[in-house]
Short mmCIF file of C-alpha atoms in Angstrom, two decimals:
data_model
loop_
_atom_site.label_atom_id
_atom_site.label_comp_id
_atom_site.label_asym_id
_atom_site.label_seq_id
_atom_site.Cartn_x
_atom_site.Cartn_y
_atom_site.Cartn_z
CA UNK A 1 0.00 0.09 0.04
CA UNK A 2 1.42 3.39 -1.06
CA UNK A 3 1.74 6.12 1.56
CA UNK A 4 2.34 9.74 1.54
CA UNK A 5 6.00 8.88 2.66
CA UNK A 6 6.24 7.02 -0.57
CA UNK A 7 5.98 10.14 -2.71
CA UNK A 8 8.82 12.18 -3.89
CA UNK A 9 9.79 15.00 -1.63
CA UNK A 10 8.94 17.44 -4.39
CA UNK A 11 5.38 16.35 -4.37
CA UNK A 12 5.24 16.27 -0.54
CA UNK A 13 6.46 19.71 -0.33
CA UNK A 14 3.76 20.89 -2.78
CA UNK A 15 1.05 19.25 -0.68
CA UNK A 16 2.45 20.79 2.47
CA UNK A 17 2.74 24.25 0.84
CA UNK A 18 -0.99 24.10 0.09
CA UNK A 19 -1.73 23.90 3.76
CA UNK A 20 -2.31 26.92 6.11
CA UNK A 21 0.87 27.41 8.10
CA UNK A 22 -1.02 26.73 11.23
CA UNK A 23 -1.69 23.10 10.10
CA UNK A 24 2.07 22.46 9.41
CA UNK A 25 2.85 21.95 13.18
CA UNK A 26 0.03 19.43 13.35
CA UNK A 27 1.39 17.49 10.41
CA UNK A 28 4.86 17.46 12.08
CA UNK A 29 3.35 15.40 14.87
CA UNK A 30 2.08 12.62 12.72
CA UNK A 31 5.28 11.03 12.18
CA UNK A 32 9.10 11.31 12.50
CA UNK A 33 9.22 11.37 8.76
CA UNK A 34 7.18 14.68 8.48
CA UNK A 35 8.86 16.12 11.57
CA UNK A 36 12.33 15.84 9.94
CA UNK A 37 10.85 17.49 6.79
CA UNK A 38 9.54 20.48 8.65
CA UNK A 39 11.90 20.92 11.58
CA UNK A 40 14.98 18.83 10.67
CA UNK A 41 18.38 20.29 9.99
CA UNK A 42 17.48 20.98 6.26
CA UNK A 43 14.41 22.84 7.13
CA UNK A 44 15.35 26.20 5.70
CA UNK A 45 14.50 25.21 2.11
CA UNK A 46 11.15 23.85 3.34
CA UNK A 47 10.35 27.07 5.30
CA UNK A 48 11.28 29.24 2.40
CA UNK A 49 8.94 27.36 0.08
CA UNK A 50 6.04 27.63 2.66
CA UNK A 51 6.70 31.41 3.04
CA UNK A 52 6.67 31.93 -0.63
CA UNK A 53 3.37 30.01 -0.99
CA UNK A 54 1.78 32.61 1.05
CA UNK A 55 -0.04 35.84 -0.39
CA UNK A 56 2.89 37.92 0.61
CA UNK A 57 5.77 39.68 -1.08
CA UNK A 58 9.01 37.71 -1.67
CA UNK A 59 11.32 39.39 0.80
CA UNK A 60 14.23 38.83 -1.67
CA UNK A 61 12.58 41.37 -3.92
CA UNK A 62 11.84 43.91 -1.09
CA UNK A 63 13.78 46.87 0.29
CA UNK A 64 13.69 48.17 3.77
CA UNK A 65 11.92 51.54 4.44
CA UNK A 66 15.37 53.15 3.93
CA UNK A 67 15.84 51.67 0.60
CA UNK A 68 18.29 48.67 1.27
CA UNK A 69 17.85 45.23 0.05
CA UNK A 70 17.58 42.57 2.73
CA UNK A 71 20.21 39.76 3.40
CA UNK A 72 19.03 38.52 6.65
CA UNK A 73 15.81 36.64 5.96
CA UNK A 74 14.69 34.14 8.60
CA UNK A 75 11.99 32.26 6.63
CA UNK A 76 10.86 30.17 9.47
CA UNK A 77 11.05 32.73 12.35
CA UNK A 78 9.33 35.55 10.29
CA UNK A 79 6.53 33.43 9.00
CA UNK A 80 5.60 32.10 12.42
CA UNK A 81 5.46 35.61 13.67
CA UNK A 82 3.33 36.68 10.70
CA UNK A 83 0.94 33.83 11.23
CA UNK A 84 0.74 34.73 14.99
CA UNK A 85 0.13 38.37 14.06
CA UNK A 86 -2.80 37.18 11.79
CA UNK A 87 -4.37 35.33 14.62
CA UNK A 88 -3.92 38.39 16.93
CA UNK A 89 -5.30 40.77 14.42
CA UNK A 90 -8.42 38.79 14.21
CA UNK A 91 -8.83 38.27 17.98
CA UNK A 92 -6.54 40.87 19.91
CA UNK A 93 -7.69 39.34 23.31
CA UNK A 94 -5.76 36.11 22.62
CA UNK A 95 -2.49 37.80 22.68
CA UNK A 96 -0.47 37.57 25.85
CA UNK A 97 1.17 40.79 27.14
CA UNK A 98 4.72 39.45 26.33
CA UNK A 99 3.91 38.91 22.77
CA UNK A 100 2.27 42.42 22.14
CA UNK A 101 5.23 44.34 21.08
CA UNK A 102 6.64 41.57 18.59
CA UNK A 103 3.18 41.20 17.11
CA UNK A 104 2.98 44.95 16.49
CA UNK A 105 6.66 45.16 15.12
CA UNK A 106 5.95 42.28 12.72
CA UNK A 107 2.87 44.17 11.36
CA UNK A 108 5.07 47.11 10.93
CA UNK A 109 7.99 45.25 9.34
CA UNK A 110 5.58 43.65 6.73
CA UNK A 111 4.32 47.15 5.57
CA UNK A 112 7.72 48.74 5.64
CA UNK A 113 9.83 45.92 3.99
CA UNK A 114 8.08 45.82 0.55
CA UNK A 115 9.14 45.88 -3.15
CA UNK A 116 9.83 49.34 -4.65
CA UNK A 117 8.28 50.66 -7.77
CA UNK A 118 10.61 52.08 -10.36
CA UNK A 119 8.54 55.18 -11.58
CA UNK A 120 5.58 57.42 -10.43
CA UNK A 121 3.10 55.65 -12.76
CA UNK A 122 3.38 52.48 -10.51
CA UNK A 123 5.17 50.06 -12.82
CA UNK A 124 4.96 46.88 -10.96
CA UNK A 125 2.07 45.48 -8.93
CA UNK A 126 0.99 46.78 -5.56
CA UNK A 127 2.85 45.17 -2.68
CA UNK A 128 1.12 41.99 -1.72
CA UNK A 129 2.03 42.68 1.93
CA UNK A 130 0.01 45.93 1.73
CA UNK A 131 -3.00 44.06 0.23
CA UNK A 132 -2.77 41.41 2.94
CA UNK A 133 -2.58 43.98 5.65
CA UNK A 134 -5.56 45.93 4.13
CA UNK A 135 -7.58 42.73 4.19
CA UNK A 136 -6.77 42.02 7.88
CA UNK A 137 -7.05 45.54 9.30
CA UNK A 138 -10.63 45.67 7.81
CA UNK A 139 -12.57 48.45 9.50
CA UNK A 140 -9.77 49.22 11.87
CA UNK A 141 -10.85 47.43 15.04
CA UNK A 142 -7.38 46.12 15.60
CA UNK A 143 -5.90 49.55 15.72
CA UNK A 144 -8.34 50.83 18.41
CA UNK A 145 -6.90 51.23 21.90
CA UNK A 146 -10.02 49.90 23.24
CA UNK A 147 -9.11 46.50 21.66
CA UNK A 148 -6.14 46.17 23.94
CA UNK A 149 -6.12 46.14 27.69
CA UNK A 150 -3.66 48.50 29.62
CA UNK A 151 -1.21 49.38 26.91
CA UNK A 152 2.28 50.02 27.99
CA UNK A 153 4.06 53.24 26.51
CA UNK A 154 5.99 51.20 24.13
CA UNK A 155 2.93 49.29 22.95
CA UNK A 156 0.97 52.57 22.58
CA UNK A 157 3.75 53.95 20.42
CA UNK A 158 3.93 50.84 18.19
CA UNK A 159 0.09 50.73 17.81
CA UNK A 160 -0.03 54.37 16.94
CA UNK A 161 2.86 54.05 14.40
CA UNK A 162 1.01 51.13 12.61
CA UNK A 163 -2.16 53.20 12.66
CA UNK A 164 -0.18 56.27 11.29
CA UNK A 165 1.37 54.09 8.46
CA UNK A 166 -1.96 52.47 7.66
CA UNK A 167 -3.82 55.64 7.29
CA UNK A 168 -7.46 56.38 7.81
CA UNK A 169 -9.73 53.50 8.72
CA UNK A 170 -13.47 53.43 8.35
CA UNK A 171 -13.80 54.09 12.12
CA UNK A 172 -11.81 57.25 11.83
CA UNK A 173 -14.26 58.79 9.41
CA UNK A 174 -16.68 59.83 12.21
CA UNK A 175 -16.84 63.56 12.88
CA UNK A 176 -16.03 63.24 16.64
CA UNK A 177 -12.84 61.60 15.78
CA UNK A 178 -11.99 64.64 13.65
CA UNK A 179 -12.83 67.00 16.42
CA UNK A 180 -10.65 65.10 18.87
CA UNK A 181 -7.66 65.25 16.51
CA UNK A 182 -8.25 69.03 15.94
CA UNK A 183 -8.40 69.48 19.66
CA UNK A 184 -4.85 67.76 19.97
CA UNK A 185 -3.29 69.47 16.90
CA UNK A 186 -4.14 72.99 17.86
CA UNK A 187 -3.45 72.80 21.51
CA UNK A 188 -0.29 74.79 22.36
CA UNK A 189 0.15 72.34 25.35
CA UNK A 190 1.40 69.72 22.92
CA UNK A 191 3.91 71.97 21.29
CA UNK A 192 6.78 72.43 23.61
CA UNK A 193 10.60 73.13 23.57
CA UNK A 194 11.19 69.61 24.91
CA UNK A 195 9.61 68.35 21.68
CA UNK A 196 11.73 70.84 19.66
CA UNK A 197 8.31 72.11 18.60
CA UNK A 198 8.01 69.22 16.35
CA UNK A 199 6.53 65.55 16.26
CA UNK A 200 9.13 64.35 18.81
CA UNK A 201 8.97 62.60 22.27
CA UNK A 202 8.80 64.97 25.29
CA UNK A 203 12.19 63.58 26.63
CA UNK A 204 14.23 65.75 24.25
CA UNK A 205 15.61 62.81 22.42
CA UNK A 206 14.03 63.79 19.12
CA UNK A 207 12.79 60.29 18.76
CA UNK A 208 9.41 60.26 16.77
CA UNK A 209 6.27 60.47 18.89
CA UNK A 210 3.77 58.30 17.07
CA UNK A 211 0.92 59.03 19.14
CA UNK A 212 1.54 62.66 18.47
CA UNK A 213 2.05 62.19 14.74
CA UNK A 214 -1.12 59.87 14.48
CA UNK A 215 -3.27 63.06 15.47
CA UNK A 216 -1.72 64.93 12.68
CA UNK A 217 -2.39 62.28 10.12
CA UNK A 218 -6.12 61.90 11.23
CA UNK A 219 -6.81 65.65 11.09
CA UNK A 220 -5.02 66.19 7.69
CA UNK A 221 -6.64 62.82 6.34
CA UNK A 222 -10.01 64.11 7.16
CA UNK A 223 -9.36 67.32 5.27
CA UNK A 224 -8.06 65.36 2.28
CA UNK A 225 -10.67 62.59 2.14
CA UNK A 226 -13.29 63.05 -0.37
CA UNK A 227 -16.20 64.34 1.48
CA UNK A 228 -18.70 62.63 -0.81
CA UNK A 229 -17.09 59.32 0.16
CA UNK A 230 -17.71 59.48 3.95
CA UNK A 231 -20.09 56.63 3.85
CA UNK A 232 -17.33 54.62 5.52
CA UNK A 233 -17.37 51.87 2.88
CA UNK A 234 -15.79 53.52 -0.15
CA UNK A 235 -13.55 56.36 0.50
CA UNK A 236 -10.19 57.65 -0.85
CA UNK A 237 -7.45 59.30 1.08
CA UNK A 238 -3.93 59.88 -0.33
CA UNK A 239 -2.37 59.22 3.03
CA UNK A 240 -1.66 55.60 3.83
CA UNK A 241 -0.57 52.18 2.63
CA UNK A 242 -1.57 52.41 -1.03
CA UNK A 243 1.10 55.17 -1.59
CA UNK A 244 3.86 53.66 0.69
CA UNK A 245 6.12 51.92 -1.68
CA UNK A 246 9.43 53.40 -2.35
CA UNK A 247 9.95 54.96 -5.76
CA UNK A 248 13.57 53.85 -6.82
CA UNK A 249 14.47 53.88 -10.56
CA UNK A 250 16.14 50.79 -11.85
CA UNK A 251 19.87 50.66 -11.24
CA UNK A 252 19.84 53.50 -8.63
CA UNK A 253 21.85 52.75 -5.55
CA UNK A 254 20.69 54.85 -2.65
CA UNK A 255 23.94 54.09 -0.75
CA UNK A 256 25.86 55.95 -3.48
CA UNK A 257 23.40 58.97 -3.75
CA UNK A 258 23.85 62.37 -2.01
CA UNK A 259 20.26 62.94 -2.39
CA UNK A 260 19.16 59.51 -0.86
CA UNK A 261 15.81 60.89 0.16
CA UNK A 262 14.86 62.13 -3.23
CA UNK A 263 14.22 65.72 -1.81
CA UNK A 264 15.18 67.69 -4.94
CA UNK A 265 12.37 68.82 -7.06
CA UNK A 266 8.90 70.35 -6.96
CA UNK A 267 6.78 69.80 -3.86
CA UNK A 268 3.22 70.56 -2.97
CA UNK A 269 2.88 71.74 0.61
CA UNK A 270 -0.55 71.72 2.32
CA UNK A 271 -1.01 73.70 5.54
CA UNK A 272 -3.92 73.31 7.83
CA UNK A 273 -5.12 76.22 9.96
CA UNK A 274 -8.12 77.71 11.77
CA UNK A 275 -9.27 81.19 12.38
CA UNK A 276 -6.53 82.84 14.58
CA UNK A 277 -9.17 84.39 16.99
CA UNK A 278 -10.70 80.87 17.66
CA UNK A 279 -7.00 79.59 17.95
CA UNK A 280 -6.37 82.23 20.62
CA UNK A 281 -9.68 81.61 22.52
CA UNK A 282 -8.93 77.83 22.57
CA UNK A 283 -5.49 78.34 23.86
CA UNK A 284 -6.68 80.74 26.73
CA UNK A 285 -3.59 81.32 28.90
CA UNK A 286 -5.80 81.79 31.96
CA UNK A 287 -6.96 78.09 31.83
CA UNK A 288 -4.37 76.19 33.97
CA UNK A 289 -2.75 73.21 32.17
CA UNK A 290 -4.25 70.66 34.61
CA UNK A 291 -7.78 71.73 33.47
CA UNK A 292 -9.31 70.71 30.17
CA UNK A 293 -9.47 72.95 27.22
CA UNK A 294 -12.88 73.97 25.87
CA UNK A 295 -13.05 71.90 22.72
CA UNK A 296 -16.67 73.06 21.84
CA UNK A 297 -15.11 75.58 19.41
CA UNK A 298 -14.27 72.76 16.92
CA UNK A 299 -18.13 72.03 16.60
CA UNK A 300 -18.14 75.09 14.35
CA UNK A 301 -14.55 75.99 13.63
CA UNK A 302 -13.82 76.18 9.90
CA UNK A 303 -10.41 74.59 9.29
CA UNK A 304 -8.87 75.39 6.13
CA UNK A 305 -6.22 73.73 3.96
CA UNK A 306 -3.93 75.93 1.83
CA UNK A 307 -1.62 74.62 -0.83
CA UNK A 308 1.61 76.27 -2.08
CA UNK A 309 4.41 74.88 -4.49
CA UNK A 310 7.93 74.58 -3.21
CA UNK A 311 10.92 73.90 -5.45
CA UNK A 312 13.84 72.33 -3.26
CA UNK A 313 17.39 71.99 -4.30
CA UNK A 314 20.26 70.19 -2.61
CA UNK A 315 22.89 72.69 -1.55
CA UNK A 316 25.21 70.13 -0.13
CA UNK A 317 25.68 67.10 2.25
CA UNK A 318 27.35 66.49 5.65
CA UNK A 319 28.53 63.30 7.07
CA UNK A 320 26.27 61.77 9.68
CA UNK A 321 28.46 59.35 11.82
CA UNK A 322 25.42 57.53 13.15
CA UNK A 323 24.24 56.83 9.44
CA UNK A 324 27.29 56.65 7.14
CA UNK A 325 25.33 55.64 3.96
CA UNK A 326 22.60 58.47 4.72
CA UNK A 327 24.30 61.77 5.13
CA UNK A 328 22.54 64.88 6.31
CA UNK A 329 21.10 66.65 3.13
CA UNK A 330 21.11 70.58 3.33
CA UNK A 331 18.39 72.17 1.15
CA UNK A 332 17.37 75.42 -0.14
CA UNK A 333 14.46 76.55 -2.16
CA UNK A 334 11.79 78.89 -3.09
CA UNK A 335 8.02 79.14 -2.33
CA UNK A 336 5.91 80.62 -5.00
CA UNK A 337 8.78 82.84 -5.96
CA UNK A 338 8.12 84.97 -2.91
CA UNK A 339 9.79 83.33 0.10
CA UNK A 340 13.09 81.34 0.39
CA UNK A 341 13.46 78.26 2.51
CA UNK A 342 16.56 76.73 4.17
CA UNK A 343 16.86 73.43 5.94
CA UNK A 344 17.89 69.89 6.00
CA UNK A 345 16.81 66.24 5.60
CA UNK A 346 18.49 63.67 7.93
CA UNK A 347 17.62 60.48 9.75
CA UNK A 348 16.64 60.87 13.42
CA UNK A 349 18.44 58.58 16.15
CA UNK A 350 15.47 56.09 15.76
CA UNK A 351 16.10 56.13 12.01
CA UNK A 352 12.99 58.05 10.72
CA UNK A 353 13.50 60.50 7.83
CA UNK A 354 13.08 63.99 9.16
CA UNK A 355 12.65 67.20 7.07
CA UNK A 356 13.19 70.53 8.69
CA UNK A 357 13.04 74.00 7.02
CA UNK A 358 12.43 77.73 7.77
CA UNK A 359 10.79 79.96 5.29
CA UNK A 360 11.08 83.76 5.02
CA UNK A 361 12.15 86.79 3.05
CA UNK A 362 15.91 88.21 2.77
CA UNK A 363 17.11 85.42 5.05
CA UNK A 364 14.90 86.42 7.82
CA UNK A 365 13.12 83.19 8.72
CA UNK A 366 9.55 83.55 9.99
CA UNK A 367 7.96 80.10 9.44
CA UNK A 368 9.15 76.73 10.78
CA UNK A 369 8.42 73.21 9.51
CA UNK A 370 9.20 69.84 10.92
CA UNK A 371 8.03 66.62 9.21
CA UNK A 372 8.49 62.97 9.22
CA UNK A 373 8.49 60.68 6.25
CA UNK A 374 5.45 58.30 5.96
CA UNK A 375 5.71 55.09 4.19
CA UNK A 376 8.96 53.89 2.71
CA UNK A 377 11.71 56.24 1.53
CA UNK A 378 10.97 58.28 -1.61
CA UNK A 379 7.29 57.09 -1.43
CA UNK A 380 4.31 59.14 -2.65
CA UNK A 381 3.32 59.62 1.10
CA UNK A 382 5.79 62.35 1.56
CA UNK A 383 6.34 64.07 4.95
CA UNK A 384 3.81 65.03 7.54
CA UNK A 385 4.24 67.21 10.62
CA UNK A 386 4.05 70.60 12.23
CA UNK A 387 4.05 74.14 10.99
CA UNK A 388 4.68 77.01 13.42
CA UNK A 389 6.66 80.33 13.52
CA UNK A 390 10.39 80.37 14.48
CA UNK A 391 9.59 82.58 17.47
CA UNK A 392 7.24 80.22 19.12
CA UNK A 393 5.56 83.03 21.04
CA UNK A 394 2.39 82.37 23.09
CA UNK A 395 -0.20 83.50 20.57
CA UNK A 396 1.81 82.45 17.43
CA UNK A 397 -0.19 80.07 15.23
CA UNK A 398 0.51 76.28 14.68
CA UNK A 399 -0.93 73.60 12.41
CA UNK A 400 -0.60 70.44 10.53
CA UNK A 401 1.32 70.34 7.20
CA UNK A 402 1.93 67.68 4.49
CA UNK A 403 4.73 67.80 2.02
CA UNK A 404 3.93 65.82 -1.14
CA UNK A 405 6.29 65.36 -4.10
CA UNK A 406 4.89 66.48 -7.50
CA UNK A 407 5.57 63.49 -9.58
CA UNK A 408 6.23 63.79 -13.27
CA UNK A 409 4.85 60.45 -14.84
CA UNK A 410 6.85 58.99 -17.67
CA UNK A 411 4.08 58.16 -20.19
CA UNK A 412 6.40 56.06 -22.37
CA UNK A 413 7.28 53.71 -19.50
#
């Protein structure tokens, strides 16, 4: 009588690859023969085949979010955590506290280690990792703080980072969510010298505060989303996973490029603001910091989104000892032919792409902008962050801004 063990290893592998990875461990327990195939000394080839049988990107074709090809693929370990993350995303309550950070990091790694596209018109298919994540996130329940019990600060930052990278969910389209984000964005209490008046942690480290940044993404996202599409089923917002893939022309090695961030060129800058009288009223200095601010003004406040064009040029680079292959890029530019800008692009200590610039006339800087790159390097997501004045006086305005590259599509490609 012929048994499965009598089949060739190639056929057995094909049969096993057709199974859900959760079933593989059960198969390994049926006999020593299958245990050796799955967990034996030659298991790397098996787990590579099993990984590639999933609806995911081939990690050999992917680049990290900073544009480097991977050479450290742990086929077995990574797939096991991906399967675990899938289970937790469907049922967050099953995740023990000691697994939370690793599950969230796995989700973030999946959507930041994806294949690049070679041109703005999207030659090459959308990342399979992105599609996989979109299906699992669904309406966004997994990203809700209420789905998790007593989050630690690290867990809260990871969850907020995943939400920021994902973009708006259907649950975010409620008007009360938008009002809550406005109340955060326009509160001077959140814009402090400890944060360097940017989207950074309060400890002065200039590590990105993803909880802070997530509020800016939500506010700007609601201003950008098509208002006719707020049926929460079919909506379009240009911030999020769909636009997160790196745009790296074929043959370009970012490790050898001064402008590794792709900052030189024409950019569209969108700035959000509210009526300055309402801004001053909301930030009433007579209200002690320990008392809540009156957020009712956002029931009727008219938030406006203004757009200007900025042409940015690279003026030089400086070595960055912490990131030898990603030097600090110094930039200059013009805003609508009226203002000059001076600034830089560099990596933060936690390896996020940070753009900073000031704008003004005759080298007298008045406006200040600090943004963090969304998505992978050189992606269409651009930078999102905070605009303010360089003076940071008590009644000086602040607001969210989004810097998006104006992409020229090669129609012949």
